[in-house]
Amino acid sequence: MVFKSLRLLPVPCLLASALLWPFSVKATALDDYVNKPDPNYQFNVVRDEDSAFAKTYIVHMTSQQWRDETEVDRPLWEHDLIITVPRTLIPIPPFDEPLDKNSTAIMLISGGKNGPDPVDDPEALVEIAAQLMGAVIVEFKQVPNQPLSFTDEVDNPRKEDEILAYSMDKFLDTGDPEWPVHLPMTKATVRAMDTIQRVLQDEEDITIDDFLVLGGSKRGWTTWLTAAVDDRIKAIVPASIDMLNLGRQFQHHWEAYGFFAPAVGDYAAFDLPCRIQTPNGLKLLDSIDPYSYIDRYQGLPKLIVNSAGDQFFVSDSSQFYYDDMPAPFAMRYSVNTDHSQDEDVLKAGLAWIDDALQGRESAQPFSWSFQPDGSIRVEVERTPKTVKLWQASNPDARDFRMESIGKVWTSTTLAESESRVYTAQVEQPAQGWTAFLIELTFDEGGAKPDQVFTTGVRVTPDTLPFAGTFCKDWMRVLNTSSRGQVGPASSAIQSTGFIVSGSGSKKFLIKGEGTILGLPDSLTDSVLRLVNLNTGAVIDENDNWRDHPSADQVAAFAPPADDREAAFIVELQQGQYVAELSGKDGASGIGLVAVTEVDQETPEPKLLNVSNNGQVGTGEATLRAGFIVSGQARKRFLIKGEGAILNRPDAITDPVLRVYNLSTGETIAENDNWRDHPLA
């Protein structure tokens, strides 16, 4: 057992990274961030473990500082590395040389949360795999660091896509090129490679020259980006990250589904699919979209592993990058799987990984194309073990997510249509759409597992049911209002909180009314004020609406019926706000506070989130939140009713929520305990 503490700044590695690309290649914000020295980088070997098959080092590493304490709760990024060294790489006395000399390490980028829990002992299967492959295997954890709580939010620890989406939104708001969390995720991986090289050199006198890097989902994204900035990467296996050419992918996603799938809801919540189409959005993609670096992948072996039923991505997404991908590479779409895929998919990649480690040919041994007649044509270089046509149909939607259609993909064996050529074509369905692909299995001989590759997915008919509707007339909230009891105490103020999202500024009408309700206990004289929730500053306030400087604008747009009501029009930029309604001189009654977009033809900024806070009573004093949505396409909304989160002694402890159509009175949904709801 050893314990060592090291603090270092690997300047040679930084310089190598900085000089990686020719001067003719334009450096991006990602390049600049990765190459920027950071004195916070350090690591220590926590412990080592011996077994019959391997020696394993548990290493704790601080990779960098991302942002500071004024923005996020834990700016120092910390990670654990589990470095498994097979016995074949370690000399056994009295011999001076090991059985194997493999200077390539396999690194799996993984997730997990940060916390006090100790790192688990190494798994026996990993030790055996390292022994069989004759290579160091490393699991690199906590990418990204999570959960992270940002200081401009209250009680909202973020993880996974929540962090990525938030950071992309911050870039679009501020223009700060270091906001996207993809940058520290990539830099952490570069620092991990530095650490692995140093630990193995110091502890075992093993020189690691390069790396085969694997990662899935967000870690697959990081795998692509790290390969773009560091030439120590010898080969990559990005899995479940079918998003290259991201702006085009989001457009295709919408035009295929007519909505953004729940899996990408964190991105849709910030309107990122549309905002990345703007000039600032394109700058963001220049930094974080692997497609922006596609020329840098020339000569890099790549095994791209996707799922045809992924809940994040449309099944035929490869059409937006495949033809531009430089050699060598291979691709596989697994069927009857979703984003998580399964172990069989990984097993089918082991032979490819072994070829890449040994420097053997790693391109798929065939070419394929979509033919004008709607078929897929494959031409092989060597005889495959099996060739299959896989297909799935959906009579209702152009949607092949496994969560939508289940495990419905079926296969038939294909014979050669001519020498070394296989062709697949399916009948156009009478209703709906059919997706299909060709899968080829190659026998690698001996004990090596078969290699399985596929073409891309083709869909027939070649139509998009929502073509031309992307980011046009997208459903959005135009108005929100809250009705409830207004009392004499400050705790009984009726308030509506809302978030304005997007670039530029827009005018909003803020109204506080009571008499319009026509109730005997309505508030008769309203007082209204608007507060910036981040700073606490009062932006505007009003008692009688005709006394406000914007009274003429209010009168032209939607004036209150009674002069004693409060209202004003104010121009707001992106931010968090709360409109507070009270009674004049402490009067009580039932009141209504409303927020409405005035410039409704202007797409940005827009209302993104609304919340209402007030006394909850019974009958007419029930707390009610109304909202108006506009647009032709569909959109999902999260509706919540809470009390305990307010952390007040008079907070309601067990709310009941009902949503109904104000025009028809029809109940759309209702719930008591949220975990009992079908969408929990």
XYZ file of C-alpha atoms in Angstrom:
680
model
C 0.000 0.000 0.000
C 1.395 3.436 -0.903
C 0.305 7.012 -0.423
C 1.869 9.816 -2.370
C 0.864 13.414 -2.830
C 2.026 15.230 -5.921
C 1.359 18.740 -7.137
C 2.466 19.530 -10.637
C 1.844 21.537 -13.756
C 2.773 19.418 -16.774
C 4.136 22.218 -18.951
C 5.467 19.879 -21.675
C 2.002 18.379 -22.103
C 0.456 21.811 -22.307
C 2.927 22.913 -24.954
C 2.378 19.749 -26.948
C -1.331 20.359 -26.903
C -0.906 23.988 -27.898
C 1.237 23.049 -30.879
C -0.943 20.141 -31.922
C -2.623 21.777 -34.911
C -1.008 23.607 -37.821
C -1.270 27.356 -37.729
C -3.639 27.180 -40.705
C -6.239 25.562 -38.416
C -8.205 28.194 -36.565
C -8.036 27.792 -32.797
C -11.369 27.734 -31.002
C -12.463 28.613 -27.494
C -12.059 24.916 -26.680
C -8.412 24.964 -27.774
C -7.750 28.111 -25.770
C -9.401 26.767 -22.628
C -7.666 23.385 -22.711
C -4.252 24.976 -23.304
C -4.619 27.593 -20.564
C -2.403 26.732 -17.561
C -4.254 26.121 -14.299
C -2.281 25.964 -11.015
C -5.107 23.995 -9.391
C -4.169 20.809 -11.273
C -2.853 18.157 -8.876
C -3.244 14.487 -8.017
C -2.380 11.936 -5.388
C -2.207 8.151 -5.416
C -4.701 7.159 -2.740
C -3.915 3.445 -2.666
C -2.899 0.487 -4.768
C -4.343 -3.023 -4.890
C -2.668 -6.271 -5.959
C -4.325 -9.317 -7.486
C -3.278 -12.348 -9.484
C -4.134 -10.586 -12.743
C -3.302 -6.924 -12.205
C -2.119 -4.106 -10.028
C -4.582 -1.261 -9.636
C -3.932 2.335 -8.600
C -6.685 4.527 -7.172
C -5.847 8.151 -7.938
C -7.618 11.330 -6.865
C -7.159 14.272 -9.205
C -8.122 17.943 -9.226
C -8.239 18.839 -12.893
C -8.942 22.588 -12.830
C -11.046 25.462 -11.595
C -14.158 26.180 -13.664
C -15.910 29.472 -12.858
C -15.716 30.731 -9.252
C -17.642 30.731 -5.969
C -19.811 33.663 -7.021
C -21.276 31.489 -9.790
C -21.174 27.847 -8.685
C -20.915 26.013 -5.375
C -17.849 23.906 -6.208
C -15.600 25.445 -8.874
C -12.701 23.038 -8.266
C -13.238 19.889 -10.325
C -12.218 16.643 -8.630
C -12.094 13.154 -10.108
C -11.162 9.573 -9.325
C -9.139 7.406 -11.670
C -8.967 3.629 -11.401
C -5.811 2.560 -13.255
C -5.602 -1.198 -13.837
C -2.190 -2.502 -14.947
C -2.101 -6.117 -16.189
C 0.622 -8.339 -14.767
C 1.917 -8.901 -18.288
C 3.151 -5.286 -18.354
C 5.026 -5.609 -15.042
C 8.414 -7.430 -14.972
C 8.377 -10.583 -12.847
C 11.696 -11.281 -11.090
C 14.191 -12.498 -12.017
C 13.236 -11.183 -15.471
C 13.919 -7.542 -16.265
C 11.409 -7.267 -19.069
C 7.604 -7.693 -18.992
C 5.804 -10.206 -21.179
C 3.990 -7.408 -23.044
C 5.042 -3.934 -24.063
C 1.914 -1.989 -24.907
C 2.264 1.775 -24.793
C -1.450 2.402 -25.454
C -3.855 2.710 -22.525
C -7.607 2.209 -22.784
C -9.515 4.970 -20.993
C -13.245 4.874 -20.284
C -14.726 8.270 -19.440
C -17.551 7.761 -16.964
C -19.953 9.812 -14.896
C -20.924 9.484 -11.266
C -21.360 12.076 -8.575
C -18.860 13.831 -6.374
C -19.021 13.113 -2.684
C -17.320 11.585 0.325
C -17.900 7.946 -0.628
C -14.671 5.972 -1.153
C -13.845 4.585 -4.573
C -14.944 0.974 -5.032
C -12.358 -1.762 -5.308
C -11.382 -2.665 -8.878
C -13.646 -5.174 -10.590
C -12.242 -8.607 -11.373
C -13.631 -8.489 -14.927
C -11.655 -5.329 -15.649
C -8.486 -6.963 -14.357
C -9.068 -10.020 -16.542
C -9.826 -7.825 -19.580
C -6.616 -5.866 -19.038
C -4.689 -9.137 -18.825
C -6.270 -10.554 -21.989
C -5.760 -7.370 -24.004
C -2.310 -6.711 -22.595
C -3.162 -3.071 -22.003
C -3.683 -0.665 -19.131
C -7.396 0.029 -18.590
C -8.468 3.219 -16.834
C -11.867 4.340 -15.628
C -11.954 8.135 -15.387
C -14.878 9.249 -13.234
C -16.997 12.322 -12.432
C -17.234 13.854 -15.910
C -18.781 16.315 -15.462
C -18.452 17.087 -11.770
C -21.945 16.869 -10.321
C -24.261 17.852 -8.847
C -23.535 21.558 -9.313
C -25.602 24.340 -7.769
C -25.424 27.718 -9.474
C -25.775 30.844 -7.394
C -28.451 32.469 -9.554
C -30.810 29.570 -8.793
C -32.425 28.527 -5.526
C -32.303 24.896 -4.375
C -31.721 23.502 -7.873
C -28.690 21.191 -7.909
C -28.063 20.256 -11.525
C -26.605 17.102 -13.046
C -25.898 15.615 -16.476
C -27.828 17.355 -19.304
C -29.169 19.917 -16.836
C -25.612 21.237 -16.431
C -24.832 21.150 -20.141
C -28.009 23.002 -21.090
C -27.594 25.610 -18.341
C -24.013 26.325 -19.394
C -24.959 26.664 -23.067
C -27.685 29.116 -22.077
C -25.122 31.112 -20.100
C -22.866 31.384 -23.123
C -25.722 32.657 -25.263
C -26.662 35.179 -22.575
C -23.186 36.482 -21.805
C -20.940 35.619 -24.745
C -18.368 34.294 -22.258
C -16.585 31.561 -24.260
C -15.659 29.605 -21.110
C -19.235 29.029 -19.954
C -20.017 25.801 -21.877
C -19.283 22.931 -19.493
C -18.064 20.888 -22.465
C -14.780 22.813 -22.117
C -13.924 21.681 -18.575
C -15.163 18.171 -19.392
C -12.619 18.072 -22.213
C -9.827 19.667 -20.206
C -10.423 17.210 -17.373
C -9.912 14.346 -19.828
C -6.671 15.862 -21.096
C -5.469 16.244 -17.499
C -6.466 12.629 -16.820
C -4.157 11.483 -19.613
C -1.349 13.596 -18.130
C -1.961 11.968 -14.751
C -2.055 8.416 -16.106
C 1.248 8.922 -17.899
C 2.923 10.366 -14.807
C 1.604 7.769 -12.348
C 2.584 4.790 -14.499
C 6.006 6.237 -15.258
C 6.713 6.942 -11.583
C 5.185 3.804 -10.081
C 5.906 1.084 -12.646
C 8.362 2.639 -15.126
C 5.717 2.093 -17.811
C 5.639 4.583 -20.670
C 2.211 5.361 -22.085
C 2.396 7.134 -25.427
C -1.230 7.203 -26.492
C -4.803 6.312 -25.590
C -7.873 4.553 -26.914
C -10.767 6.515 -25.423
C -14.348 5.341 -24.925
C -17.343 7.265 -23.637
C -21.112 7.157 -23.829
C -23.694 9.948 -24.049
C -22.212 13.156 -22.586
C -18.940 11.279 -22.173
C -19.151 10.298 -25.846
C -19.434 14.009 -26.651
C -16.317 14.557 -24.525
C -14.565 11.722 -26.354
C -15.095 13.487 -29.684
C -13.943 16.866 -28.359
C -10.856 15.507 -26.607
C -9.785 13.755 -29.804
C -10.054 17.123 -31.553
C -7.547 18.819 -29.235
C -5.058 16.129 -28.167
C -3.017 13.969 -30.542
C -2.225 11.401 -27.853
C -5.558 9.805 -28.695
C -4.951 6.818 -30.962
C -8.573 5.720 -31.469
C -12.036 6.530 -30.109
C -15.310 4.744 -29.432
C -18.036 7.386 -28.914
C -21.347 5.721 -28.042
C -24.950 6.954 -27.842
C -24.104 10.464 -28.994
C -25.644 10.720 -32.468
C -25.593 14.532 -32.538
C -22.784 15.733 -34.787
C -23.907 18.777 -36.800
C -26.069 19.713 -33.831
C -28.003 22.613 -35.322
C -29.167 20.488 -38.232
C -29.920 17.594 -35.879
C -32.292 19.684 -33.763
C -34.112 20.851 -36.889
C -34.516 17.255 -38.065
C -35.667 16.199 -34.585
C -38.488 18.747 -34.626
C -39.520 18.165 -38.229
C -39.711 14.405 -37.607
C -41.604 14.539 -34.295
C -43.311 17.935 -34.146
C -41.997 18.301 -30.591
C -38.782 17.917 -28.659
C -38.599 14.515 -26.993
C -38.579 14.519 -23.175
C -34.989 13.252 -23.215
C -33.820 16.601 -24.654
C -36.173 18.584 -22.443
C -33.306 20.213 -20.552
C -32.152 21.803 -23.812
C -35.629 22.701 -25.025
C -36.367 24.382 -21.675
C -33.778 27.031 -22.571
C -35.004 27.174 -26.190
C -31.529 26.027 -27.233
C -32.614 24.181 -30.406
C -33.720 27.499 -31.899
C -31.179 29.769 -30.219
C -28.202 27.835 -31.595
C -29.377 28.776 -35.093
C -28.587 32.449 -34.325
C -25.169 34.058 -34.957
C -24.256 33.634 -31.279
C -25.507 30.069 -31.410
C -23.249 29.305 -34.348
C -20.300 30.633 -32.329
C -21.264 28.194 -29.595
C -21.322 25.306 -32.072
C -17.897 26.322 -33.399
C -16.600 25.514 -29.931
C -18.577 22.459 -28.779
C -19.947 20.634 -31.853
C -17.614 17.787 -32.910
C -18.753 18.454 -36.481
C -16.828 21.748 -36.309
C -13.622 19.723 -35.876
C -14.362 17.038 -38.444
C -11.172 17.685 -40.446
C -9.139 17.005 -37.309
C -10.382 13.406 -37.210
C -8.534 12.513 -40.413
C -6.528 9.335 -39.850
C -8.042 8.681 -36.417
C -9.705 5.241 -36.111
C -13.292 5.684 -34.951
C -15.976 3.174 -33.969
C -19.286 5.048 -33.792
C -21.839 3.090 -31.756
C -25.424 4.369 -31.777
C -28.902 3.051 -31.030
C -31.724 3.065 -33.566
C -34.146 3.489 -30.648
C -32.318 6.228 -28.749
C -34.739 8.525 -26.918
C -32.399 11.500 -27.460
C -31.744 11.253 -31.180
C -33.696 10.578 -34.365
C -32.859 7.169 -35.836
C -31.527 8.471 -39.167
C -29.276 11.157 -37.661
C -26.060 9.885 -39.260
C -27.127 11.381 -42.600
C -25.960 14.782 -41.342
C -22.314 13.807 -40.806
C -21.559 10.376 -42.295
C -20.540 11.536 -45.771
C -18.190 14.143 -44.283
C -16.506 11.820 -41.779
C -12.845 11.230 -42.716
C -11.431 7.700 -42.742
C -10.876 5.370 -41.051
C -14.092 4.665 -39.202
C -16.757 2.062 -38.612
C -20.339 2.427 -37.452
C -22.986 0.353 -35.776
C -26.631 1.052 -34.969
C -27.986 -1.419 -32.430
C -31.680 -2.298 -32.709
C -34.268 -2.947 -30.003
C -32.174 -0.816 -27.652
C -32.388 2.714 -26.326
C -29.847 5.273 -25.139
C -28.294 2.855 -22.643
C -27.774 0.115 -25.296
C -26.556 -3.178 -23.745
C -23.527 -5.360 -23.060
C -23.844 -7.258 -26.353
C -23.144 -4.046 -28.244
C -19.919 -3.522 -26.288
C -18.844 -7.137 -26.808
C -19.239 -6.699 -30.557
C -16.768 -3.823 -30.371
C -14.011 -5.737 -28.555
C -12.497 -7.147 -31.740
C -12.422 -3.658 -33.264
C -10.740 -2.300 -30.118
C -8.128 -5.057 -30.295
C -7.437 -4.205 -33.948
C -7.062 -0.528 -33.065
C -4.675 -1.350 -30.207
C -2.532 -3.469 -32.498
C -2.556 -0.912 -35.300
C -4.466 -3.205 -37.657
C -7.044 -2.033 -40.208
C -9.946 -0.487 -38.299
C -12.225 0.715 -41.100
C -15.383 -1.269 -41.751
C -14.713 -3.750 -44.595
C -17.517 -2.526 -46.827
C -19.070 0.587 -48.341
C -22.734 1.480 -48.500
C -25.046 4.053 -50.018
C -28.690 5.083 -50.187
C -29.901 4.492 -53.753
C -32.344 6.749 -55.674
C -34.900 3.910 -55.791
C -35.177 3.937 -51.980
C -32.916 0.938 -51.339
C -29.674 0.527 -49.386
C -26.740 -0.940 -51.328
C -23.733 -2.552 -49.622
C -20.528 -3.656 -51.341
C -18.200 -5.819 -49.220
C -14.427 -6.211 -49.376
C -14.451 -9.627 -47.677
C -17.149 -12.203 -47.163
C -19.330 -11.555 -44.125
C -20.563 -14.285 -41.818
C -24.154 -13.008 -42.009
C -25.982 -10.081 -43.587
C -29.371 -9.040 -42.234
C -32.055 -6.549 -43.090
C -33.558 -5.039 -39.935
C -36.788 -3.037 -40.094
C -39.401 -1.463 -37.837
C -42.661 0.337 -38.612
C -44.689 2.972 -36.808
C -48.163 3.565 -38.295
C -48.719 6.734 -36.282
C -45.512 8.784 -36.336
C -42.047 9.095 -37.829
C -40.747 8.008 -34.453
C -38.674 4.897 -33.757
C -37.627 5.569 -30.185
C -37.861 2.334 -28.227
C -39.867 4.129 -25.542
C -42.466 4.913 -28.237
C -42.704 1.659 -30.193
C -41.055 -0.995 -28.017
C -38.783 -3.760 -29.290
C -40.403 -4.173 -32.698
C -37.362 -4.378 -34.978
C -37.310 -7.669 -36.914
C -34.681 -9.179 -39.188
C -34.450 -11.242 -42.353
C -31.295 -12.707 -43.874
C -30.075 -11.136 -47.104
C -28.408 -12.990 -49.963
C -26.057 -11.397 -52.471
C -27.864 -9.453 -55.191
C -24.659 -9.695 -57.255
C -21.092 -10.663 -56.437
C -20.087 -8.996 -53.133
C -23.184 -6.771 -53.243
C -26.199 -6.823 -50.926
C -29.296 -4.723 -51.483
C -32.215 -4.065 -49.149
C -35.498 -2.374 -49.926
C -38.756 -2.362 -47.981
C -42.266 -1.614 -49.119
C -43.601 1.800 -48.274
C -46.191 1.270 -45.537
C -49.832 2.040 -46.229
C -49.803 4.233 -43.144
C -46.936 5.755 -41.199
C -43.241 5.135 -41.721
C -40.778 2.237 -41.814
C -37.111 2.445 -40.779
C -34.557 -0.081 -41.991
C -30.825 -0.806 -42.083
C -28.393 -3.535 -43.126
C -26.300 -5.296 -40.471
C -23.116 -7.194 -41.374
C -21.350 -9.641 -39.070
C -17.733 -10.656 -39.729
C -16.021 -13.715 -38.243
C -12.696 -12.655 -36.744
C -11.523 -16.211 -36.136
C -10.121 -17.869 -33.050
C -11.402 -16.671 -29.696
C -12.058 -13.145 -30.876
C -15.716 -12.071 -30.891
C -17.423 -11.337 -34.183
C -17.392 -7.779 -35.463
C -20.813 -6.273 -36.156
C -21.297 -3.156 -38.279
C -24.302 -1.530 -39.928
C -25.273 1.012 -42.487
C -27.096 4.132 -41.458
C -30.847 4.020 -40.920
C -33.123 4.820 -43.871
C -36.775 5.816 -43.461
C -39.570 5.366 -45.983
C -41.476 7.331 -47.106
C -38.777 9.981 -47.227
C -41.000 12.662 -45.739
C -40.971 14.813 -42.622
C -44.464 15.346 -41.158
C -43.522 18.703 -39.628
C -41.241 20.038 -42.349
C -40.928 23.806 -42.365
C -42.265 24.312 -38.820
C -38.955 24.289 -36.927
C -38.617 27.455 -34.841
C -41.631 28.913 -36.647
C -44.799 29.587 -34.709
C -43.427 27.409 -31.932
C -45.888 27.186 -29.090
C -44.990 29.551 -26.268
C -46.496 31.218 -23.246
C -47.841 34.698 -24.057
C -49.621 35.433 -20.795
C -49.646 34.208 -17.229
C -51.910 35.257 -14.397
C -52.392 34.322 -10.765
C -55.585 34.673 -8.761
C -55.789 34.274 -5.010
C -56.378 35.831 -1.623
C -54.595 39.105 -0.911
C -54.351 39.898 2.782
C -53.166 42.712 4.982
C -49.983 40.916 6.030
C -46.861 40.874 3.874
C -47.066 37.081 3.832
C -50.421 37.307 2.037
C -49.120 39.233 -0.986
C -50.173 37.663 -4.283
C -47.117 37.211 -6.508
C -46.270 35.894 -9.954
C -42.674 34.993 -10.702
C -41.491 34.615 -14.267
C -38.344 34.061 -16.273
C -37.643 35.971 -19.469
C -35.291 34.066 -21.776
C -33.572 34.997 -25.010
C -31.612 37.832 -26.542
C -32.660 41.465 -26.759
C -35.518 43.038 -24.822
C -39.306 43.047 -24.962
C -42.200 44.994 -23.502
C -44.482 43.304 -20.975
C -47.779 44.461 -19.492
C -47.939 43.899 -15.736
C -51.437 44.202 -14.210
C -52.899 43.876 -10.725
C -56.711 43.768 -10.563
C -59.594 42.816 -8.325
C -62.855 44.379 -9.497
C -62.637 42.582 -12.866
C -63.382 39.326 -11.021
C -66.885 40.512 -10.058
C -66.755 38.779 -6.663
C -68.202 40.273 -3.457
C -64.822 39.968 -1.736
C -62.693 41.155 -4.660
C -59.803 43.501 -4.026
C -61.049 47.038 -4.779
C -57.837 49.057 -4.910
C -54.709 47.298 -6.122
C -51.060 48.159 -5.540
C -48.479 46.544 -7.806
C -44.723 46.380 -7.942
C -42.177 44.525 -10.093
C -38.956 43.217 -8.525
C -35.763 41.821 -10.047
C -35.517 38.447 -8.301
C -31.737 38.246 -8.649
C -30.925 41.653 -7.179
C -34.033 42.459 -5.138
C -34.259 45.859 -6.847
C -37.722 47.315 -7.443
C -38.020 47.917 -11.195
C -41.387 49.681 -11.183
C -44.505 50.122 -9.054
C -47.982 51.589 -9.370
C -51.204 52.265 -7.482
C -53.691 53.692 -10.024
C -52.786 52.725 -13.572
C -53.720 56.059 -15.180
C -51.065 57.765 -13.050
C -48.242 55.724 -14.548
C -46.088 57.185 -17.387
C -46.992 54.184 -19.579
C -50.764 54.748 -19.152
C -51.266 55.613 -22.829
C -49.562 52.380 -23.884
C -51.643 50.403 -21.384
C -54.821 52.034 -22.669
C -53.916 51.123 -26.241
C -53.111 47.491 -25.409
C -55.343 46.137 -22.614
C -56.489 48.709 -20.030
C -58.005 47.696 -16.667
C -61.733 48.364 -16.286
C -61.326 50.356 -13.064
C -58.974 53.305 -12.574
C -58.093 52.038 -9.092
C -56.448 48.972 -10.568
C -52.675 48.915 -11.058
C -50.893 48.388 -14.370
C -47.832 49.453 -16.327
C -45.804 48.448 -19.355
C -42.112 47.804 -18.837
C -39.299 46.704 -21.130
C -37.384 43.691 -19.812
C -34.310 41.758 -20.825
C -33.483 38.171 -19.922
C -33.752 37.610 -16.183
C -35.908 36.454 -13.284
C -38.691 38.710 -12.033
C -41.615 38.708 -9.619
C -44.769 40.842 -9.807
C -46.313 41.441 -6.356
C -49.944 42.440 -5.760
C -51.221 43.855 -2.483
C -54.189 45.915 -1.318
C -53.913 49.652 -0.764
C -53.466 50.564 2.899
C -53.352 46.854 3.774
C -56.781 46.046 2.322
C -57.606 42.390 1.675
C -59.604 40.575 -0.981
C -59.249 38.259 -3.952
C -56.957 39.685 -6.599
C -55.438 38.856 -9.952
C -51.894 39.614 -11.108
C -51.053 39.067 -14.784
C -47.985 39.274 -17.034
C -48.482 39.525 -20.812
C -46.091 39.882 -23.751
C -46.832 43.132 -25.591
C -44.555 42.540 -28.599
C -46.050 39.151 -29.409
C -44.767 39.078 -32.981
C -41.162 39.265 -31.784
C -39.821 35.744 -31.089
C -37.245 36.728 -28.468
C -37.069 37.141 -25.589
C -39.972 35.056 -24.316
C -41.608 33.848 -21.120
C -39.883 30.610 -20.176
C -41.078 29.790 -16.675
C -43.839 31.183 -14.470
C -44.665 30.571 -10.818
C -47.349 31.884 -8.515
C -47.200 32.353 -4.763
C -50.142 33.265 -2.574
C -52.625 32.273 0.115
C -54.494 29.051 -0.618
C -58.094 28.955 0.482
C -61.225 27.161 -0.630
C -63.914 28.013 -3.135
C -63.248 31.361 -4.801
C -60.089 31.744 -2.676
C -58.424 28.736 -4.323
C -55.027 29.757 -5.717
C -55.354 29.815 -9.504
C -52.681 30.291 -12.140
C -53.867 30.973 -15.669
C -51.748 31.009 -18.781
C -52.217 31.459 -22.515
C -50.174 29.474 -25.021
C -49.817 30.372 -28.671
C -48.638 28.446 -31.707
C -49.601 25.461 -33.814
C -47.001 22.906 -32.781
C -47.143 20.883 -29.592
C -45.070 21.519 -26.485
C -44.816 19.856 -23.095
C -45.281 21.849 -19.886
C -44.387 20.910 -16.331
C -47.132 22.025 -13.919
C -46.262 21.942 -10.207
C -48.119 22.802 -7.002
C -45.853 23.078 -3.957
C -45.845 24.343 -0.412
C -43.000 22.791 1.563
C -40.380 24.288 -0.781
C -41.304 27.764 0.536
C -39.899 26.833 3.964
C -42.481 28.926 5.838
C -44.493 27.945 8.912
C -47.777 28.693 7.118
C -46.876 26.804 3.921
C -49.437 24.323 2.666
C -48.245 20.788 3.411
C -50.238 18.666 0.972
C -51.360 20.539 -2.152
C -53.784 19.183 -4.743
C -53.388 20.328 -8.346
C -55.836 20.444 -11.247
C -55.308 21.764 -14.779
C -58.322 22.550 -16.916
C -59.159 24.230 -20.208
C -60.524 27.676 -19.379
C -62.608 27.788 -22.549
C -64.376 24.449 -22.069
C -63.972 23.757 -18.361
C -62.602 20.311 -19.233
C -60.126 18.878 -16.730
C -56.881 18.053 -18.545
C -54.951 16.554 -15.631
C -55.013 16.420 -11.851
C -52.767 15.107 -9.125
C -52.355 14.885 -5.370
C -48.972 13.214 -4.778
C -46.644 13.673 -7.752
C -45.063 10.214 -7.534
C -48.487 8.692 -8.182
C -48.769 10.395 -11.583
C -48.072 8.303 -14.723
C -45.326 10.766 -15.781
C -43.606 10.789 -12.377
